[in-house]
Amino acid sequence: MCDDGEHIYAVDAHPVGDAVIGDRESTTKLAGTVTAITRADGKRVDGTLDASSAVVDNCSGTGGGHAGCSMTGGSTIASVGALGTVTLFFGSAHHNSVFRGDAETECRNADDDDPTFASCSTASWSVIAGGNLDTPYLRVFAGRGGGTPEHPEQPLVQEAAQTANGHYTGPRASLELHDGGGLATVDGKSEPCLAVYRSPE
């Protein structure tokens, strides 16, 4: 999932066919679906991935990987039906980003060095549970804010959390996940998730 403030993008992608192996990288086509949700009105548009969608591994070419190869690969997601001219990139090189022409906006994530356990995008917020099992935290961003790689967005709330059975609870915020969705609460106000991400088990 990628939430850039104005929009929420939920991607379900999987590799198809054999990798095409070059001198410095291998490229595998991706198939699947993507849903684009406009936060302002909740409008949802579904589409299938275009043929240009692929994952690139810069460490697996026949000539071997270059220095820093693990930091430059990733998945490119395109769908004229759902995304139009917008392209999504998931990977180390761009920290998970939305590209509109030359303009890049980062997806909201946990810190680069910490995994994301779960995230929930509501009409008003992006709520992210991340960190590690010993010291999980919740981060809350304003719904229609956003940041760029040069100017990272600052959270409204960042706090330590307790976790149990898919629920993350902090002093000001909480995230409850259940089959088919979730509920976020911030400063006593609750909203259903428009889209939910859960890390693979």
Coordinates of C-alpha atoms in Angstrom, one line a residue:
M1 CA 0.0 0.0 0.0
C2 CA 1.2 3.5 -0.7
D3 CA -0.5 6.6 0.9
D4 CA 0.8 10.0 -0.4
G5 CA -1.8 12.1 1.4
E6 CA -4.1 12.9 -1.4
H7 CA -4.5 9.3 -2.6
I8 CA -4.2 5.8 -1.3
Y9 CA -2.9 3.0 -3.7
A10 CA -3.5 -0.6 -2.8
V11 CA -1.5 -3.1 -5.0
D12 CA -1.8 -6.8 -5.2
A13 CA 1.0 -8.0 -7.6
H14 CA 2.8 -11.2 -8.3
P15 CA 5.6 -12.2 -10.7
V16 CA 4.7 -13.9 -14.0
G17 CA 6.9 -15.8 -16.4
D18 CA 10.7 -16.2 -16.2
A19 CA 13.1 -13.5 -15.4
V20 CA 14.8 -11.8 -18.3
I21 CA 18.5 -11.8 -17.3
G22 CA 20.9 -9.1 -18.5
D23 CA 24.5 -8.4 -17.8
R24 CA 23.8 -6.4 -14.6
E25 CA 20.2 -7.1 -13.7
S26 CA 17.2 -9.4 -14.1
T27 CA 13.7 -8.2 -14.8
T28 CA 10.5 -10.1 -14.0
K29 CA 7.1 -9.0 -15.3
L30 CA 4.4 -8.4 -12.7
A31 CA 0.6 -9.0 -13.0
G32 CA -2.2 -8.2 -10.6
T33 CA -4.5 -5.4 -9.6
V34 CA -4.3 -1.9 -8.2
T35 CA -7.0 0.2 -6.5
A36 CA -6.6 4.0 -6.4
I37 CA -8.6 5.8 -3.7
T38 CA -9.1 9.6 -3.7
R39 CA -9.0 10.6 0.0
A40 CA -11.2 13.7 -0.4
D41 CA -14.3 11.8 -1.6
G42 CA -13.5 8.2 -1.1
K43 CA -13.8 7.5 -4.9
R44 CA -12.2 4.1 -5.8
V45 CA -10.9 3.1 -9.2
D46 CA -9.8 -0.5 -9.9
G47 CA -7.5 -1.6 -12.6
T48 CA -5.1 -4.3 -13.8
L49 CA -1.4 -3.8 -14.0
D50 CA 0.0 -2.8 -17.4
A51 CA 2.7 -4.9 -19.2
S52 CA 5.3 -2.3 -18.2
S53 CA 4.9 -3.3 -14.5
A54 CA 8.0 -5.3 -13.4
V55 CA 10.4 -6.0 -10.6
V56 CA 14.1 -5.4 -11.3
D57 CA 16.9 -7.2 -9.3
N58 CA 20.2 -5.3 -9.9
C59 CA 22.2 -8.0 -8.2
S60 CA 21.4 -11.0 -10.4
G61 CA 22.8 -10.3 -13.8
T62 CA 25.1 -12.6 -15.6
G63 CA 28.0 -10.2 -15.0
G64 CA 27.3 -10.0 -11.3
G65 CA 25.9 -7.1 -9.2
H66 CA 27.5 -3.7 -9.0
A67 CA 28.5 -2.0 -5.8
G68 CA 25.3 -1.0 -3.9
C69 CA 23.1 -3.2 -6.2
S70 CA 20.7 -4.1 -3.4
M71 CA 19.9 -0.4 -3.0
T72 CA 18.8 0.3 -6.6
G73 CA 16.2 -2.4 -7.5
G74 CA 12.5 -2.5 -6.9
S75 CA 9.1 -2.8 -8.4
T76 CA 7.5 -0.4 -10.9
I77 CA 3.7 -0.4 -10.9
A78 CA 1.7 1.1 -13.8
S79 CA -2.0 0.8 -14.7
V80 CA -3.7 3.2 -17.2
G81 CA -7.1 2.0 -15.9
A82 CA -6.5 2.9 -12.2
L83 CA -3.4 5.1 -12.1
G84 CA -3.5 7.0 -15.5
T85 CA -0.1 8.6 -15.9
V86 CA 0.9 8.0 -12.3
T87 CA 3.6 5.4 -11.6
L88 CA 4.3 3.7 -8.3
F89 CA 7.8 2.5 -7.3
F90 CA 8.4 0.2 -4.4
G91 CA 12.1 -0.4 -3.5
S92 CA 15.2 1.0 -1.8
A93 CA 16.1 3.5 -4.5
H94 CA 13.1 5.8 -4.0
H95 CA 11.9 4.7 -0.6
N96 CA 8.5 3.8 -2.1
S97 CA 7.3 6.7 -4.1
V98 CA 4.6 8.1 -6.4
F99 CA 5.7 9.7 -9.6
R100 CA 3.6 12.2 -11.5
G101 CA 5.9 13.1 -14.4
D102 CA 9.1 14.4 -12.8
A103 CA 7.4 15.1 -9.5
E104 CA 8.1 12.5 -6.7
T105 CA 6.1 12.1 -3.5
E106 CA 7.1 9.6 -0.9
C107 CA 4.6 7.0 0.3
R108 CA 4.1 7.1 4.0
N109 CA 6.1 4.4 5.7
A110 CA 7.7 3.5 8.9
D111 CA 11.3 4.6 9.3
D112 CA 13.6 3.2 6.6
D113 CA 15.4 1.0 9.2
D114 CA 12.3 -0.4 10.8
P115 CA 9.7 -2.7 9.4
T116 CA 6.1 -1.8 9.0
F117 CA 3.7 -4.2 10.7
A118 CA 0.5 -2.7 9.5
S119 CA -1.0 0.5 8.2
C120 CA -4.5 2.0 7.9
S121 CA -5.6 4.9 5.7
T122 CA -8.8 6.6 6.8
A123 CA -10.5 9.8 5.5
S124 CA -8.5 11.9 8.1
W125 CA -5.3 10.0 8.8
S126 CA -2.6 7.5 7.9
V127 CA -1.8 5.3 10.9
I128 CA 1.3 3.2 10.7
A129 CA 2.4 0.5 13.2
G130 CA 6.1 -0.1 12.9
G131 CA 9.4 -0.6 14.8
N132 CA 10.3 -3.9 16.2
L133 CA 8.6 -6.5 18.3
D134 CA 10.3 -5.2 21.5
T135 CA 9.5 -1.5 20.9
P136 CA 6.6 -1.1 18.5
Y137 CA 5.3 2.4 17.8
L138 CA 2.4 4.2 16.1
R139 CA 2.8 7.1 13.7
V140 CA -0.1 9.2 12.6
F141 CA -0.1 11.6 9.6
A142 CA -2.7 14.1 8.6
G143 CA -4.9 12.7 5.9
R144 CA -4.2 15.3 3.2
G145 CA -0.7 16.2 4.0
G146 CA 2.4 14.8 2.3
G147 CA 6.1 14.9 1.9
T148 CA 8.9 14.7 -0.6
P149 CA 12.4 13.0 -0.3
E150 CA 13.9 16.5 0.3
H151 CA 11.2 17.6 2.8
P152 CA 10.0 14.5 4.8
E153 CA 6.5 14.8 6.3
Q154 CA 6.4 15.1 10.1
P155 CA 3.8 12.9 12.0
L156 CA 1.0 14.4 14.1
V157 CA 1.6 11.6 16.6
Q158 CA 4.6 9.3 17.2
E159 CA 4.4 7.2 20.3
A160 CA 5.3 3.8 21.8
A161 CA 2.5 1.2 21.5
Q162 CA 1.4 -2.0 23.0
T163 CA 0.4 -4.8 20.7
A164 CA -1.8 -7.9 21.1
N165 CA -3.9 -9.9 18.6
G166 CA -3.6 -7.4 15.7
H167 CA -4.3 -4.4 17.9
Y168 CA -1.8 -1.6 18.5
T169 CA -2.5 0.8 21.3
G170 CA -0.7 4.0 22.4
P171 CA -1.6 6.9 24.7
R172 CA -3.2 8.9 21.9
A173 CA -3.8 6.5 19.0
S174 CA -4.8 2.9 18.4
L175 CA -5.2 0.6 15.4
E176 CA -7.5 -2.4 15.5
L177 CA -7.3 -4.8 12.5
H178 CA -9.9 -7.5 11.7
D179 CA -10.9 -9.6 8.8
G180 CA -11.9 -7.3 6.0
G181 CA -10.7 -4.0 7.5
G182 CA -9.8 -2.1 10.5
L183 CA -10.5 0.9 12.8
A184 CA -8.2 3.8 13.7
T185 CA -8.7 6.0 16.7
V186 CA -6.8 9.2 17.3
D187 CA -7.4 11.5 20.3
G188 CA -10.8 9.8 21.0
K189 CA -12.1 10.0 17.4
S190 CA -12.5 6.7 15.4
E191 CA -12.7 6.1 11.7
P192 CA -12.8 3.0 9.5
C193 CA -9.9 2.2 7.3
L194 CA -10.3 2.9 3.6
A195 CA -7.4 0.5 2.9
V196 CA -5.3 -1.8 5.2
Y197 CA -1.8 -3.2 4.9
R198 CA -0.6 -6.1 7.0
S199 CA 3.0 -7.4 6.8
P200 CA 3.2 -11.0 5.6
E201 CA 3.4 -13.5 8.5

